[in-house]
Amino acid sequence: MGTPARFARPCRSISAVLLLEMLFLLLFCRHVSTHCKISRCNSEYLAATQDVRGPSTTAAYCTALRSYSRCTRRTARTCRGNLAYHSAVYGIEDLMIQNNCSREGPTSPPWPPAPEPNRQSFESLDICDYEKSYAHKHSRPPAYQHCATFGDPHVRTFSDEFHTCRVQGSWPLLDNHYLFVQATSHPIAEGSNATAVGKLTIIFKDVKECIDQKVYQAEIGDLPAAFADGSTNGGERPGGNSLAIRERSPGRHVEIRATYIGTTIAVRQAGEQLSFSIRAAEEVASSFTEEQDLQLCVGGCPPSQRLSRSACCHGRPDPAVEKARRLCRGKLPTEDVYFQACVFDVVTSGDANFSLAARDAFEDARTFQTDFRKLHIFRTDAAASPGGSPLLLLLPVAISGLRSNLYTSLFTGY
């Protein structure tokens, strides 16, 4: 991808340069439809300007911009509703004006058609790299889903529902053909209905071509950077390194990457509770039978186990609630469900460390949630039917103009 220096030489508008650079990033972040060929136009422009030097720099850039414009016109029909396409058209026009480029003039010859892929190379592809295998099979990258549990515990399901649960004892978060994840909860205070996860067990099931079965266990005060057998990968099989564990922060944060199933897991400890976050390929997350019907990441908490967060923190003035709200405002960017969960946990537990759990869960969501519009969930308990699923409002972040939208989605994750 291009560097700021290369674009800055012939341009007087930093905003136009920033716009195109953000566009190039967007094109490699899987937001472009496989039918829209705007990424090819981008690649042609980068190749044409890669080695531009000397006094004829502006003329060379004008030639490349005219070619870029011609390429976007050829793909206009299939890219009509594509944000990256419209951003490219806007950026090209801006740069042509800034460099006094005429619309008529020489253009670079188009690239020759891409050669047909070698079928034999597909067959020799490492089957323990899920993303590559899926992309070759389907001609598109896989879709991903995110689930998490933290604090009370609160559960964010793969379908972006958000529940607060009592669930004392052991409950499965996941139970499919590839993974089994069990969380064991305990009361966070004597006589309280609120609970927290004190133990996590994660089983990576045997996949003949790639890994041996591996078990990971974490408890309060014991967050190991290895599997139960002491290993840090998937074993001696050829694809053993497609499962790997590493310590991101000693005693606080462990990350497990399972590239053979397109999955990344984060396990954290904050105070006296553990949290779990996962980004899993959609195909993997849905690979279970009817008998494997109890999974908190799939169906959320059973209705009988759900708690209302408004019971502790709304409708009456309370110094403890206001103190918790101030603490949580310092940890989270907006008053969404992560903020509500933070306030609930700090009030019911009396432990300020629970605000760190909410912050960490939000950071994991920002990393694992592939659709930034679903990062924040806004919900009021008044809108939820008793014992039923909550009303979820998946709100896109407010935008102000095309540049703001691109900058927000690419660099802040909101």
Coordinates of C-alpha atoms in Angstrom, one line a residue:
M1 CA 0.0 0.0 0.0
G2 CA 1.1 3.6 -0.6
T3 CA 3.0 5.8 1.7
P4 CA 2.1 9.4 2.6
A5 CA 5.3 10.7 1.1
R6 CA 4.6 9.4 -2.3
F7 CA 1.2 11.0 -2.5
A8 CA 2.3 14.2 -0.8
R9 CA 4.8 15.3 -3.5
P10 CA 2.4 16.3 -6.2
C11 CA -0.6 17.3 -4.0
R12 CA -1.4 20.3 -2.0
S13 CA -4.5 18.8 -0.2
I14 CA -3.6 16.6 2.8
S15 CA -7.3 15.7 3.2
A16 CA -7.4 14.2 -0.4
V17 CA -4.2 12.1 0.3
L18 CA -5.7 10.9 3.6
L19 CA -8.9 10.0 1.9
L20 CA -7.2 7.8 -0.7
E21 CA -4.9 6.2 1.9
M22 CA -7.9 5.3 4.0
L23 CA -9.6 3.9 0.9
F24 CA -6.6 1.7 0.2
L25 CA -6.8 0.4 3.8
L26 CA -10.5 -0.2 3.4
L27 CA -10.0 -2.3 0.3
F28 CA -7.8 -4.7 2.2
C29 CA -10.2 -5.0 5.2
R30 CA -12.8 -7.2 3.4
H31 CA -15.4 -4.5 3.0
V32 CA -15.3 -4.8 -0.8
S33 CA -17.8 -7.0 -2.6
T34 CA -16.3 -9.8 -4.7
H35 CA -18.4 -8.5 -7.6
C36 CA -17.0 -5.0 -7.4
K37 CA -13.6 -4.7 -9.0
I38 CA -12.6 -1.4 -7.4
S39 CA -9.6 -3.2 -5.7
R40 CA -8.2 -3.9 -9.1
C41 CA -8.4 -0.2 -10.0
N42 CA -6.6 0.6 -6.8
S43 CA -3.8 -1.9 -7.5
E44 CA -3.3 -0.5 -11.0
Y45 CA -3.0 3.0 -9.6
L46 CA -0.5 1.9 -6.9
A47 CA 1.6 0.0 -9.5
A48 CA 1.6 3.0 -11.9
T49 CA 2.8 5.5 -9.2
Q50 CA 5.2 3.2 -7.3
D51 CA 8.4 4.4 -9.0
V52 CA 7.5 7.9 -10.1
R53 CA 10.5 10.2 -9.7
G54 CA 12.0 13.4 -11.2
P55 CA 10.7 16.6 -12.8
S56 CA 7.9 14.8 -14.7
T57 CA 6.2 13.6 -11.4
T58 CA 3.0 15.7 -11.8
A59 CA 2.5 14.6 -15.4
A60 CA 3.0 11.0 -14.5
Y61 CA 0.5 11.3 -11.6
C62 CA -2.0 12.9 -13.9
T63 CA -1.7 10.0 -16.3
A64 CA -2.2 7.5 -13.5
L65 CA -5.2 9.5 -12.2
R66 CA -6.8 9.5 -15.6
S67 CA -6.3 5.8 -15.8
Y68 CA -7.7 5.3 -12.3
S69 CA -10.8 7.4 -13.3
R70 CA -11.3 5.3 -16.5
C71 CA -11.0 2.1 -14.5
T72 CA -13.7 3.2 -12.0
R73 CA -16.0 4.1 -14.8
R74 CA -15.7 0.6 -16.2
T75 CA -16.8 -0.9 -12.9
A76 CA -19.4 1.6 -12.1
R77 CA -22.4 -0.7 -12.6
T78 CA -21.3 -3.4 -10.3
C79 CA -20.0 -1.0 -7.7
R80 CA -23.0 1.4 -7.5
G81 CA -23.7 0.7 -3.8
N82 CA -20.1 0.3 -2.7
L83 CA -18.6 2.8 -0.2
A84 CA -15.0 2.2 -1.4
Y85 CA -16.0 2.9 -5.0
H86 CA -17.7 6.2 -4.2
S87 CA -14.7 7.2 -2.0
A88 CA -12.3 6.4 -4.9
V89 CA -14.4 8.6 -7.3
Y90 CA -14.4 11.4 -4.8
G91 CA -10.6 11.1 -4.1
I92 CA -9.7 11.0 -7.8
E93 CA -11.6 14.1 -8.5
D94 CA -10.1 16.0 -5.6
L95 CA -6.5 15.0 -6.6
M96 CA -7.0 15.9 -10.2
I97 CA -8.2 19.4 -9.2
Q98 CA -5.3 19.9 -6.8
N99 CA -2.7 18.9 -9.4
N100 CA -4.4 20.8 -12.3
C101 CA -4.8 17.5 -14.3
S102 CA -6.8 17.8 -17.5
R103 CA -9.4 15.2 -18.1
E104 CA -8.1 14.6 -21.6
G105 CA -4.6 13.2 -22.1
P106 CA -2.6 10.1 -22.1
T107 CA -3.5 7.1 -19.8
S108 CA -1.6 4.1 -18.7
P109 CA -2.4 0.8 -20.6
P110 CA -4.7 -1.4 -18.5
W111 CA -3.3 -4.5 -16.9
P112 CA -3.6 -7.8 -18.8
P113 CA -6.3 -10.2 -17.4
A114 CA -5.2 -12.2 -14.4
P115 CA -4.1 -15.7 -15.3
E116 CA -6.3 -18.6 -14.4
P117 CA -5.3 -20.0 -11.0
N118 CA -3.4 -23.3 -10.8
R119 CA -5.8 -25.9 -9.5
Q120 CA -2.9 -28.0 -8.3
S121 CA -1.8 -25.2 -6.0
F122 CA -5.3 -25.2 -4.4
E123 CA -4.9 -28.9 -3.7
S124 CA -1.5 -28.4 -2.0
L125 CA -2.8 -25.5 0.1
D126 CA -2.3 -26.0 3.8
I127 CA -5.7 -27.3 5.1
C128 CA -4.8 -26.1 8.6
D129 CA -5.2 -22.5 7.5
Y130 CA -9.0 -22.1 7.6
E131 CA -9.1 -18.6 6.1
K132 CA -7.0 -19.4 3.1
S133 CA -8.8 -22.7 2.4
Y134 CA -12.2 -21.1 2.7
A135 CA -11.2 -18.2 0.4
H136 CA -10.0 -20.6 -2.3
K137 CA -13.1 -22.7 -2.0
H138 CA -15.7 -19.9 -2.0
S139 CA -13.8 -17.0 -3.7
R140 CA -14.5 -14.8 -0.7
P141 CA -13.2 -14.5 2.9
P142 CA -15.2 -16.3 5.6
A143 CA -17.7 -14.5 7.9
Y144 CA -16.9 -14.2 11.6
Q145 CA -19.0 -14.0 14.8
H146 CA -18.2 -12.7 18.2
C147 CA -19.2 -13.9 21.7
A148 CA -18.1 -12.9 25.1
T149 CA -18.8 -13.3 28.8
F150 CA -17.5 -11.1 31.6
G151 CA -18.4 -9.6 34.9
D152 CA -21.6 -10.7 36.5
P153 CA -21.5 -12.7 34.1
H154 CA -22.9 -10.8 31.2
V155 CA -23.1 -12.7 27.9
R156 CA -22.9 -11.2 24.4
T157 CA -24.2 -13.9 22.0
F158 CA -23.1 -14.6 18.4
S159 CA -26.3 -12.9 17.3
D160 CA -25.4 -9.8 19.4
E161 CA -28.0 -10.3 22.1
F162 CA -26.8 -9.1 25.5
H163 CA -28.0 -10.9 28.7
T164 CA -27.1 -10.6 32.4
C165 CA -27.3 -14.0 34.1
R166 CA -27.2 -15.6 37.5
V167 CA -26.1 -19.0 36.2
Q168 CA -24.5 -20.4 39.3
G169 CA -22.4 -23.6 38.7
S170 CA -21.1 -24.8 35.4
W171 CA -22.6 -23.8 32.1
P172 CA -21.4 -24.4 28.5
L173 CA -20.6 -21.3 26.5
L174 CA -19.8 -23.4 23.4
D175 CA -20.4 -27.0 22.5
N176 CA -19.8 -27.8 18.8
H177 CA -17.8 -30.1 16.6
Y178 CA -14.5 -28.3 17.2
L179 CA -14.8 -26.6 20.6
F180 CA -16.2 -27.1 24.1
V181 CA -16.0 -24.1 26.5
Q182 CA -17.4 -24.3 30.0
A183 CA -17.7 -21.5 32.5
T184 CA -18.1 -22.1 36.3
S185 CA -19.7 -19.2 38.2
H186 CA -19.9 -18.4 41.9
P187 CA -21.8 -15.6 43.8
I188 CA -19.8 -12.4 43.9
A189 CA -21.2 -11.5 47.4
E190 CA -22.9 -13.5 50.1
G191 CA -26.7 -13.6 49.6
S192 CA -26.4 -11.9 46.1
N193 CA -28.0 -13.3 42.9
A194 CA -25.1 -11.8 41.0
T195 CA -22.4 -14.2 40.0
A196 CA -18.9 -14.1 38.4
V197 CA -16.9 -16.6 36.4
G198 CA -14.2 -18.2 38.6
K199 CA -13.1 -21.1 36.2
L200 CA -12.9 -21.6 32.5
T201 CA -12.3 -24.9 30.7
I202 CA -11.7 -24.8 26.9
I203 CA -11.3 -28.0 24.9
F204 CA -10.0 -27.9 21.4
K205 CA -11.2 -31.2 19.9
D206 CA -9.0 -33.5 17.9
V207 CA -8.7 -32.6 14.2
K208 CA -6.8 -35.5 12.5
E209 CA -5.0 -33.4 9.9
C210 CA -4.0 -30.6 12.2
I211 CA -4.0 -30.9 16.0
D212 CA -4.2 -33.3 18.9
Q213 CA -7.0 -32.6 21.4
K214 CA -5.8 -29.8 23.8
V215 CA -7.4 -28.6 27.0
Y216 CA -6.9 -25.2 28.5
Q217 CA -8.0 -24.4 32.1
A218 CA -7.9 -21.1 34.0
E219 CA -9.0 -20.2 37.5
I220 CA -8.9 -17.1 39.6
G221 CA -5.2 -16.5 40.4
D222 CA -4.0 -19.1 37.8
L223 CA -4.0 -17.9 34.2
P224 CA -1.5 -20.2 32.6
A225 CA 0.2 -19.5 29.2
A226 CA 0.1 -23.2 28.3
F227 CA -2.3 -26.0 27.8
A228 CA -3.0 -28.5 30.6
D229 CA -0.3 -30.9 29.3
G230 CA 2.3 -28.1 29.4
S231 CA 2.5 -27.5 25.6
T232 CA 2.0 -24.2 23.9
N233 CA 0.8 -25.5 20.5
G234 CA -1.4 -28.2 18.9
G235 CA 1.2 -31.1 19.1
E236 CA 3.5 -33.0 16.8
R237 CA 1.1 -33.2 13.8
P238 CA 2.1 -31.3 10.6
G239 CA -0.4 -28.6 11.5
G240 CA 0.5 -28.4 15.2
N241 CA 1.4 -24.7 15.0
S242 CA -2.0 -23.8 13.7
L243 CA -3.0 -23.9 17.4
A244 CA -0.9 -21.6 19.6
I245 CA -1.1 -19.9 22.9
R246 CA 0.7 -16.8 24.1
E247 CA 0.7 -14.6 27.2
R248 CA -0.3 -11.0 26.4
S249 CA 0.0 -9.7 30.0
P250 CA 1.3 -12.0 32.8
G251 CA -1.5 -13.2 35.0
R252 CA -4.1 -11.0 33.2
H253 CA -4.5 -11.8 29.5
V254 CA -3.9 -14.9 27.5
E255 CA -4.6 -15.3 23.8
I256 CA -5.2 -18.5 21.9
R257 CA -5.1 -18.6 18.1
A258 CA -6.6 -21.6 16.3
T259 CA -6.0 -20.8 12.7
Y260 CA -7.1 -24.3 11.6
I261 CA -10.7 -23.2 12.5
G262 CA -10.4 -19.5 12.0
T263 CA -10.8 -18.8 15.7
T264 CA -9.1 -16.5 18.2
I265 CA -9.9 -16.6 22.0
A266 CA -9.0 -14.1 24.7
V267 CA -9.1 -15.1 28.4
R268 CA -8.6 -12.4 31.0
Q269 CA -8.6 -11.9 34.7
A270 CA -9.7 -8.6 36.4
G271 CA -10.1 -8.7 40.2
E272 CA -11.9 -11.8 41.3
Q273 CA -13.5 -12.8 37.9
L274 CA -12.5 -14.3 34.6
S275 CA -13.7 -13.2 31.2
F276 CA -13.9 -15.0 27.9
S277 CA -14.0 -13.5 24.3
I278 CA -14.0 -15.3 21.0
R279 CA -13.9 -14.5 17.3
A280 CA -15.0 -17.6 15.4
A281 CA -15.6 -18.4 11.8
E282 CA -19.4 -18.5 11.3
E283 CA -19.2 -22.0 9.8
V284 CA -17.4 -23.2 12.9
A285 CA -19.7 -21.5 15.4
S286 CA -22.7 -23.1 13.8
S287 CA -21.2 -26.6 13.5
F288 CA -23.4 -28.4 16.1
T289 CA -26.3 -30.8 16.3
E290 CA -29.7 -30.5 17.9
E291 CA -28.5 -32.3 21.0
Q292 CA -25.9 -29.6 21.6
D293 CA -28.7 -27.0 22.2
L294 CA -27.5 -25.4 25.4
Q295 CA -24.8 -22.9 24.5
L296 CA -24.8 -19.5 26.1
C297 CA -22.9 -18.0 23.1
V298 CA -25.7 -19.3 20.8
G299 CA -28.9 -18.9 22.7
G300 CA -27.9 -16.7 25.6
C301 CA -29.0 -17.3 29.1
P302 CA -32.2 -19.3 29.7
P303 CA -35.1 -16.9 30.5
S304 CA -35.2 -18.2 34.1
Q305 CA -31.6 -17.2 34.6
R306 CA -31.7 -13.6 33.4
L307 CA -31.3 -10.6 35.6
S308 CA -32.4 -7.0 35.0
R309 CA -29.6 -4.5 35.3
S310 CA -32.1 -1.7 36.1
A311 CA -32.9 -3.4 39.4
C312 CA -29.9 -2.0 41.0
C313 CA -29.0 1.1 39.1
H314 CA -32.0 3.1 37.8
G315 CA -35.0 5.0 39.2
R316 CA -33.5 6.2 42.5
P317 CA -30.7 8.5 43.6
D318 CA -27.9 6.6 45.2
P319 CA -24.3 7.8 46.0
A320 CA -22.9 4.3 45.3
V321 CA -24.6 4.3 41.9
E322 CA -23.3 7.7 41.0
K323 CA -19.8 6.8 42.1
A324 CA -20.0 3.7 39.9
R325 CA -21.2 5.7 37.0
R326 CA -18.3 8.2 37.3
L327 CA -15.8 5.3 37.5
C328 CA -17.3 3.5 34.4
R329 CA -17.3 6.8 32.4
G330 CA -13.6 6.9 32.8
K331 CA -13.2 3.4 31.4
L332 CA -15.7 3.3 28.5
P333 CA -16.4 5.7 25.6
T334 CA -20.2 5.7 25.6
E335 CA -23.1 4.6 27.8
D336 CA -24.0 1.4 25.9
V337 CA -24.6 -2.0 27.4
Y338 CA -20.9 -2.3 28.4
F339 CA -21.3 0.8 30.5
Q340 CA -24.6 -0.5 32.0
A341 CA -22.9 -3.8 32.8
C342 CA -20.0 -1.9 34.4
V343 CA -22.2 0.1 36.7
F344 CA -24.2 -3.0 37.7
D345 CA -21.1 -5.0 38.5
V346 CA -19.4 -2.2 40.5
V347 CA -22.6 -1.5 42.6
T348 CA -23.5 -5.2 43.2
S349 CA -20.0 -6.3 44.0
G350 CA -18.5 -3.2 45.6
D351 CA -15.3 -4.1 43.6
A352 CA -13.9 -1.4 41.3
N353 CA -11.9 -4.1 39.4
F354 CA -15.2 -5.0 37.7
S355 CA -14.9 -1.8 35.7
L356 CA -11.7 -3.2 34.2
A357 CA -13.6 -6.3 33.2
A358 CA -16.1 -4.2 31.3
R359 CA -13.4 -2.2 29.7
D360 CA -11.4 -5.3 28.6
A361 CA -14.6 -6.9 27.2
F362 CA -15.2 -3.7 25.1
E363 CA -11.6 -3.8 23.9
D364 CA -12.0 -7.4 22.8
A365 CA -15.3 -6.5 21.0
R366 CA -13.5 -3.7 19.2
T367 CA -10.9 -6.2 18.1
F368 CA -13.1 -9.2 17.3
Q369 CA -16.3 -7.6 16.0
T370 CA -15.9 -7.4 12.2
D371 CA -18.9 -5.1 11.7
F372 CA -18.1 -1.9 13.4
R373 CA -21.7 -0.8 13.3
K374 CA -22.5 -3.6 15.8
L375 CA -19.7 -2.7 18.2
H376 CA -22.1 -0.7 20.5
I377 CA -25.4 -2.2 21.7
F378 CA -27.9 0.2 23.2
R379 CA -30.6 -1.2 25.3
T380 CA -33.0 -0.2 28.1
D381 CA -34.5 -2.8 30.4
A382 CA -37.9 -1.1 30.1
A383 CA -37.9 -2.2 26.4
A384 CA -37.4 -5.9 27.3
S385 CA -40.3 -8.2 27.8
P386 CA -40.0 -10.0 31.2
G387 CA -38.2 -13.3 30.9
G388 CA -37.8 -12.8 27.1
S389 CA -35.1 -11.7 24.8
P390 CA -34.1 -8.0 25.2
L391 CA -34.8 -5.4 22.5
L392 CA -31.6 -4.7 20.8
L393 CA -30.8 -1.6 18.9
L394 CA -27.7 -2.0 16.8
L395 CA -26.8 1.6 16.0
P396 CA -24.2 2.7 13.6
V397 CA -21.9 5.4 14.9
A398 CA -23.1 8.9 13.8
I399 CA -21.1 10.1 10.8
S400 CA -20.5 13.5 9.4
G401 CA -19.6 13.3 5.7
L402 CA -17.7 10.7 3.8
R403 CA -14.2 11.5 5.2
S404 CA -15.6 11.2 8.8
N405 CA -17.2 7.9 8.1
L406 CA -14.0 6.4 6.6
Y407 CA -11.7 7.8 9.3
T408 CA -14.0 6.5 12.1
S409 CA -14.4 3.0 10.7
L410 CA -10.7 2.5 9.9
F411 CA -8.9 4.1 12.8
T412 CA -11.1 4.1 15.8
G413 CA -13.1 0.9 15.2
Y414 CA -16.3 2.7 16.2

